[in-house]
Short mmCIF file of C-alpha atoms in Angstrom, two decimals:
data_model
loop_
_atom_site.label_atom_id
_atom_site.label_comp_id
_atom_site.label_asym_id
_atom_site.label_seq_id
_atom_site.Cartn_x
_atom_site.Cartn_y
_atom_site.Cartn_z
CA UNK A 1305 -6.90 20.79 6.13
CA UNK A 1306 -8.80 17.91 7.99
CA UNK A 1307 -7.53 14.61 7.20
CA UNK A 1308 -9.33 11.08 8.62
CA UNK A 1309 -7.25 8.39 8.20
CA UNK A 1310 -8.40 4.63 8.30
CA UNK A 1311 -6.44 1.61 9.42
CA UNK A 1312 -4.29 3.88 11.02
CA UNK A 1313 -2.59 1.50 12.93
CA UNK A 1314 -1.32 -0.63 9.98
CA UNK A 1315 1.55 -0.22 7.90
CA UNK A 1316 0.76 2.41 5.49
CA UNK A 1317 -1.91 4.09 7.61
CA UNK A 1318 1.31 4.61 10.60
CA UNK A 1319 3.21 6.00 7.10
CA UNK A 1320 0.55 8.64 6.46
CA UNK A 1321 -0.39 9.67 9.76
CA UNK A 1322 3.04 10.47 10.60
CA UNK A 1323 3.59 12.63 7.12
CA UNK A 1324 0.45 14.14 7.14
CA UNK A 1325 1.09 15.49 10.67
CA UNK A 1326 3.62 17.63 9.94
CA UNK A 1327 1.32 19.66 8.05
CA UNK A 1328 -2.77 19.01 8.69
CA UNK A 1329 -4.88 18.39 11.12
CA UNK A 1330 -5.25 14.15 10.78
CA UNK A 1331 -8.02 11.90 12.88
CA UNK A 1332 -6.30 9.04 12.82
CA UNK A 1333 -9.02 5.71 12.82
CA UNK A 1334 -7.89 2.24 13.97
CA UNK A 1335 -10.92 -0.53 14.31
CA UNK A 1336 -11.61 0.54 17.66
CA UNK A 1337 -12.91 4.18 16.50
CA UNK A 1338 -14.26 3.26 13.16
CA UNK A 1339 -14.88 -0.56 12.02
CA UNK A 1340 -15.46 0.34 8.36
CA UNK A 1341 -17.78 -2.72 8.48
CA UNK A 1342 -20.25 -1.48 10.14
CA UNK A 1343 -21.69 1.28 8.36
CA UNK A 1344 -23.96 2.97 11.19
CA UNK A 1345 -20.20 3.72 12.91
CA UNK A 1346 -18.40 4.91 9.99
CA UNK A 1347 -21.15 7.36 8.88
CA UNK A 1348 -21.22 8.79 12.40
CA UNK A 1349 -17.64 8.93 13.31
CA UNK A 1350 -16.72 11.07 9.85
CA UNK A 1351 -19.81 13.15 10.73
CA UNK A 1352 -18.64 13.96 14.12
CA UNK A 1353 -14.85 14.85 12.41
CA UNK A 1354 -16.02 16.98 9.40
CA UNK A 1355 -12.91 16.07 7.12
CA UNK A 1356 -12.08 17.70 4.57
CA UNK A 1357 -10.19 14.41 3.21
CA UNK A 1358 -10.52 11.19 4.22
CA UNK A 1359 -7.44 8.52 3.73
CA UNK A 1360 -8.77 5.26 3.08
CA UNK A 1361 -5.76 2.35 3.45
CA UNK A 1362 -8.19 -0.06 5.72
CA UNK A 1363 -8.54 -3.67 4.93
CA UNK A 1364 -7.42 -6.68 4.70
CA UNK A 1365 -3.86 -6.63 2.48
CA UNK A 1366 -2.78 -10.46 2.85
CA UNK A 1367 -3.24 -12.33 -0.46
CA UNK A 1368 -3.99 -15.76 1.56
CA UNK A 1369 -6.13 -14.65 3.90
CA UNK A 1370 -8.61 -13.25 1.58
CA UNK A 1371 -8.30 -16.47 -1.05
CA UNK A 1372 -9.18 -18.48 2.56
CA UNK A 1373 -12.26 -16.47 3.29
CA UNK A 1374 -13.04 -14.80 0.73
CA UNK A 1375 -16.22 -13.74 2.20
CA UNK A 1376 -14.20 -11.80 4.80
CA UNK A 1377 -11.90 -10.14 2.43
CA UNK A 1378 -15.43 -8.66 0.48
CA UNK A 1379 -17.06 -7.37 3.96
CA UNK A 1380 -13.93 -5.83 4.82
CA UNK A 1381 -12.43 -4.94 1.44
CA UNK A 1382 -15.54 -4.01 -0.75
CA UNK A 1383 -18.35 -2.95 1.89
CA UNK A 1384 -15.97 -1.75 4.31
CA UNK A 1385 -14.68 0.66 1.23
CA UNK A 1386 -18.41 1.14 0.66
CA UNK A 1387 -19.44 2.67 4.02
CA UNK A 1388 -16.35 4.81 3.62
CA UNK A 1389 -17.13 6.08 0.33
CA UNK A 1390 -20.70 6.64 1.43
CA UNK A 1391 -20.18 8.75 4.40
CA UNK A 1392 -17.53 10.67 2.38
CA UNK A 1393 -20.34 11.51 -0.11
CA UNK A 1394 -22.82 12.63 3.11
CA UNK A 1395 -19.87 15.23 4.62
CA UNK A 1396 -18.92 16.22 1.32
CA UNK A 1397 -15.06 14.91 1.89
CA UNK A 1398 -12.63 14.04 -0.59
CA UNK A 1399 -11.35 10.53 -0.69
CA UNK A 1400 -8.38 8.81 -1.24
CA UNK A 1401 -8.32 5.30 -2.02
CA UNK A 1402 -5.29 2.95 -1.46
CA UNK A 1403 -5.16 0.48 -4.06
CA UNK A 1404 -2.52 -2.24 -5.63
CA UNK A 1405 -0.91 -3.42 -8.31
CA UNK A 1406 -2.69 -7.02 -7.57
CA UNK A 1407 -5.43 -5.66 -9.96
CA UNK A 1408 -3.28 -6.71 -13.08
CA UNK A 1409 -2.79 -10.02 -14.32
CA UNK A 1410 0.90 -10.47 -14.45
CA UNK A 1411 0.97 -11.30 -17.78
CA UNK A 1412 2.19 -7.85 -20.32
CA UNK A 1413 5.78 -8.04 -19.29
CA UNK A 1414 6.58 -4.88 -19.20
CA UNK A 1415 5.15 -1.53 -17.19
CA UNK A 1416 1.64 -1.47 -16.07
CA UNK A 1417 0.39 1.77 -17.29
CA UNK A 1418 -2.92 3.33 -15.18
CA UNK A 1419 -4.82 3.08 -18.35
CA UNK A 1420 -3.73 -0.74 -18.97
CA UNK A 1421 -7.09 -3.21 -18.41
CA UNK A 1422 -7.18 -4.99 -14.88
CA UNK A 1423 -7.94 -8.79 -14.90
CA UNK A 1424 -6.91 -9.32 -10.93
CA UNK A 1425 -6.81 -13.33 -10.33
CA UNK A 1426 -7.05 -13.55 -6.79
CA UNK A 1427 -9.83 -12.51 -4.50
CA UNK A 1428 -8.11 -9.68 -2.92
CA UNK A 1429 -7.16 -8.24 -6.05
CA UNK A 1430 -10.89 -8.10 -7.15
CA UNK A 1431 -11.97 -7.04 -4.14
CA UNK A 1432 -9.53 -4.02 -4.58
CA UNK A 1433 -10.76 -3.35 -8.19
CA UNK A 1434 -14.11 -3.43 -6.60
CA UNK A 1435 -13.11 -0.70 -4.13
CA UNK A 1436 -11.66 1.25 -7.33
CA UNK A 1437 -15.03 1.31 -8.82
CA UNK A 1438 -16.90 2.87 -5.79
CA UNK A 1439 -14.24 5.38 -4.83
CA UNK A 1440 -14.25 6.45 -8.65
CA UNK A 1441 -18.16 7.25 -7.81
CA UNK A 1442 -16.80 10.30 -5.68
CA UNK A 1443 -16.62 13.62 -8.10
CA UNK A 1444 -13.57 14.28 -5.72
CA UNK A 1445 -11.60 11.01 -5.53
CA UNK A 1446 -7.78 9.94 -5.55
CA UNK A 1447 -7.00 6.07 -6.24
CA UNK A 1448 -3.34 5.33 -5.83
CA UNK A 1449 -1.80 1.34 -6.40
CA UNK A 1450 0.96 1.03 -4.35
CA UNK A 1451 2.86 -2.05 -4.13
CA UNK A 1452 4.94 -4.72 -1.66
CA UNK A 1453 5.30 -2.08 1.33
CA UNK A 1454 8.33 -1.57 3.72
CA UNK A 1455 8.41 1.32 6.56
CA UNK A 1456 8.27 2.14 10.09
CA UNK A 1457 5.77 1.34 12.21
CA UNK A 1458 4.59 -2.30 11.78
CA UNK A 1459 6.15 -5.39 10.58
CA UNK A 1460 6.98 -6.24 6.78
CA UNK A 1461 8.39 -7.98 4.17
CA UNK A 1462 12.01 -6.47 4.66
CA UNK A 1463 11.69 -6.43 8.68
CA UNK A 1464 10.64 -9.90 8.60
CA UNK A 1465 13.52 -10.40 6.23
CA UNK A 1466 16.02 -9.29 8.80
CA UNK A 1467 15.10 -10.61 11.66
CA UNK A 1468 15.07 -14.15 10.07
CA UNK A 1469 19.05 -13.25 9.16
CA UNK A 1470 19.86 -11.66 12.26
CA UNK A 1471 18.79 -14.80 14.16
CA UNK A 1472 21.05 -16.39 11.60
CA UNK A 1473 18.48 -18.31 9.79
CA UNK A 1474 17.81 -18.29 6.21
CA UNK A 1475 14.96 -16.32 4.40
CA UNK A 1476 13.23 -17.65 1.68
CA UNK A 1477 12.24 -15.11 -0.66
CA UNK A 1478 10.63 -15.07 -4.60
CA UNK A 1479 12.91 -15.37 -7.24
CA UNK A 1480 10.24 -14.91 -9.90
CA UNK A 1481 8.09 -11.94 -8.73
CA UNK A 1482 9.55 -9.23 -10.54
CA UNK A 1483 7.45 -5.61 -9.33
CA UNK A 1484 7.99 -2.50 -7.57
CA UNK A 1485 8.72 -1.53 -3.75
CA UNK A 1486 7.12 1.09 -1.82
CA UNK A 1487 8.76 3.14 1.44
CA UNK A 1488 5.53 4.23 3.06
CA UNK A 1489 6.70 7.40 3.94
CA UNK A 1490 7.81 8.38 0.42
CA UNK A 1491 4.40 7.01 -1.02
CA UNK A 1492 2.68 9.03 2.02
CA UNK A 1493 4.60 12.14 1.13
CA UNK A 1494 3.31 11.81 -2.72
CA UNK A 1495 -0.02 11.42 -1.88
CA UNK A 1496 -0.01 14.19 0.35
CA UNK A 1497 1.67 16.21 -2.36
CA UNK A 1498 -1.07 15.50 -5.07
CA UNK A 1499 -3.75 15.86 -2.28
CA UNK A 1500 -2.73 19.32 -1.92
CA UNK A 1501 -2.79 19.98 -5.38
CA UNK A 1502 -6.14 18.90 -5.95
CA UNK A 1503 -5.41 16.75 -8.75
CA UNK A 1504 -7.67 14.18 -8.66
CA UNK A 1505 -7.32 10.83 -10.81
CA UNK A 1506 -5.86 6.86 -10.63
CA UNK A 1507 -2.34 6.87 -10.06
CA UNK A 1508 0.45 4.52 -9.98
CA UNK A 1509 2.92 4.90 -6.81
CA UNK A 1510 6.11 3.37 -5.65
CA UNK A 1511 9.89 3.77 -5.70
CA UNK A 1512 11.47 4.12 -8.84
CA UNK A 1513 12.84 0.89 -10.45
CA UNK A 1514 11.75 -2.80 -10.46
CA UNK A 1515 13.28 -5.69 -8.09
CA UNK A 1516 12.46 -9.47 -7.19
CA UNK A 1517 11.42 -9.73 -4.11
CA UNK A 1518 14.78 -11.81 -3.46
CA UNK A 1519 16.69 -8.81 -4.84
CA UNK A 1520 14.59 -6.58 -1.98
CA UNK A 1521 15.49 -9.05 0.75
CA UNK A 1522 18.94 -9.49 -0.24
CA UNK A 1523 19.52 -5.95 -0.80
CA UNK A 1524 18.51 -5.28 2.61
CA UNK A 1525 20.66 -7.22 4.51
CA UNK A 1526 23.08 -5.86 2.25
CA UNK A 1527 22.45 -2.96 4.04
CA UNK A 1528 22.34 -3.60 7.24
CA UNK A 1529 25.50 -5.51 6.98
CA UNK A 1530 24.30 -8.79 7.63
CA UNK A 1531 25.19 -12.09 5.43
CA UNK A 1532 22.99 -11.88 2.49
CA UNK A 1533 23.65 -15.59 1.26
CA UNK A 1534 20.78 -16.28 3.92
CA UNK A 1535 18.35 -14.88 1.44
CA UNK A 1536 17.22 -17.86 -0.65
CA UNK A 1537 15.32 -17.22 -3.90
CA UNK A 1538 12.80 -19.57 -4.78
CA UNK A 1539 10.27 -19.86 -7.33
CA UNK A 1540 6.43 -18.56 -5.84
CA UNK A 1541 5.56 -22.00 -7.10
CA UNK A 1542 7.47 -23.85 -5.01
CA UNK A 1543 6.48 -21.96 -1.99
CA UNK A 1544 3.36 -23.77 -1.48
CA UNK A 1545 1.26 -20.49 -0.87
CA UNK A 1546 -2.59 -20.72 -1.39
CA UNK A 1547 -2.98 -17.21 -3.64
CA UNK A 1548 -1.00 -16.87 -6.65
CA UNK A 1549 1.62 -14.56 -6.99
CA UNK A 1550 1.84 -11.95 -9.71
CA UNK A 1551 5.15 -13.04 -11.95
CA UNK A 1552 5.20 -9.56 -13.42
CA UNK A 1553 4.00 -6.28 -11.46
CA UNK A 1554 6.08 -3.07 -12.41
CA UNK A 1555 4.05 -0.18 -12.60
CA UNK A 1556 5.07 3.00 -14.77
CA UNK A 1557 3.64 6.12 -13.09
CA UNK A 1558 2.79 7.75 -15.83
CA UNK A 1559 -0.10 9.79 -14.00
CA UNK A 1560 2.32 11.27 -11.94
CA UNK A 1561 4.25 12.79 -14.81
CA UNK A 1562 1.40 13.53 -17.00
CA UNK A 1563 0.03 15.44 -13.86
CA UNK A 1564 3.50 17.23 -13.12
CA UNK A 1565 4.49 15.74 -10.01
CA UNK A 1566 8.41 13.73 -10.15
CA UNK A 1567 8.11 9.98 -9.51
CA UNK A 1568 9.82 9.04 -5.93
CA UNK A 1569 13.17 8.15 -5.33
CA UNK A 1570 14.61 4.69 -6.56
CA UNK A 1571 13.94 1.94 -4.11
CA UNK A 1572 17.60 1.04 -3.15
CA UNK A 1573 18.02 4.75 -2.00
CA UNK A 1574 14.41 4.37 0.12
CA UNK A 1575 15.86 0.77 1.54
CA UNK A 1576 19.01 2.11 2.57
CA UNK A 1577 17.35 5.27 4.72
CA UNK A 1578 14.60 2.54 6.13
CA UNK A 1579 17.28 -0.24 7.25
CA UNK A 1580 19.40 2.15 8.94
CA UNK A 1581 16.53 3.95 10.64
CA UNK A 1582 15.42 0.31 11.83
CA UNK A 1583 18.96 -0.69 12.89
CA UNK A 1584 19.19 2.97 15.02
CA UNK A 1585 15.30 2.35 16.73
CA UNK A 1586 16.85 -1.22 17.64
CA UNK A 1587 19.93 -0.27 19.31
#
């Protein structure tokens, strides 16, 4: 099978370019081959390519950079997904389409099921709702919402985390935002696995079990055997940020059962294999 893969050099898009390797042919897209802005480019780079299944993680993921400039974080986030979806329709490619659990509200207080209403507050979160809706326009179309992200590759939450501790300096981390954490390569392998099966639908997708993002900090230098008392949890409100944070974000992946694929691993088992990975690249 011929994959594309956008954003390729970001987080998730290093994630599945590595794990679809091992088994497809992948074209993997950074900005400089395909700025999914401009349409013109798209449309004639995934005509050159001929996928058979095109990865879409591109955009813009920070919360407070889209609530800055909003009108950024559309061009990018809704249009960009646009000229994606549209040349996927003119080669007659699948697409998958990374989404997030910043669609919900925060509010139920207990799992987010795929089939629960989305209310996003913040911009990004409507412009990813927005790039639901036109990837849904595909008769052969994937969405998965993933959530907070940690993997090889590219810095993150958890690899900021650490290096703040290993420079012996503390790490200020929510206390309050209670969701689910994703190890790109586990989410990458999923994906690839439900790709395969041509079992199309919305999905929810991260590590099993739900953690503060202090708990995912703390737990990490926990694990790399650094002093976790440098982790301090703080309310998102007093962290002066302009977006606001989701208080409550678990997902329950019931599309993955319901379509007979096993939910991935618990996120403590994912952190451990990342953090030690990351302490072996560093030595």
């Amino acid at each position: 099978m011929k994959v594309a893969i956008t954003g390729a050099a970001g987080l998730f898009g290093h994630g599945l370019v590595e794990i679809f390797s091992l088994r497809h042919t992948v074209f993997a897209l950074t900005r400089s081959e395909a700025d999914i802005t401009r349409a013109d480019e798209v449309r004639s780079v995934i005509r050159r390519l001929g996928p058979d299944v095109i990865v879409h993680p591109a955009g813009i993921p920070d919360l407070d950079q889209c609530e800055a400039d909003p009108a950024r974080a559309f061009l990018t986030n809704v249009h960009g997904t646009r000229h994606v979806v549209e040349a996927a329709r003119e080669a007659g490619a699948a697409l998958v389409y990374v989404s997030t659990d910043a669609v919900f509200d925060g509010k139920k207080g207990t799992p987010y099921t795929e089939s629960d209403p989305a209310a996003p507050p913040t911009v990004y979160g409507r412009t990813k709702l927005r790039g639901e809706e036109l990837a849904s326009s595909l008769p052969e179309h994937w969405i998965f919402r993933v959530s907070v992200m940690f993997g090889p590759g590219k810095t993150n939450f958890v690899s900021r985390a650490l290096e703040r501790i290993a420079a012996r300096e503390e790490f200020v981390a929510a206390s309050d935002q209670l969701g689910s954490a994703t190890y790109t390569l586990d989410a990458a392998r999923k994906i690839m696995e439900v790709v395969e099966a041509r079992r199309f639908g919305l999905y929810h997708l991260s590590n099993s079990g739900a953690s503060t993002r202090y708990e995912l900090a703390a737990k990490a230098a926990e694990f790399a055997r650094l002093d976790a008392s440098k982790v301090i949890g703080k309310p998102s409100a007093a962290m002066a940020r302009r977006a606001v944070r989701l208080k409550y974000a678990v997902m329950a992946m019931d599309g993955l059962s319901r379509a007979g694929f096993d939910a991935p691993r618990p996120w403590q088992e994912a952190l451990k294999e990342y953090v030690t990975q990351l302490q072996v690249r560093s030595l």
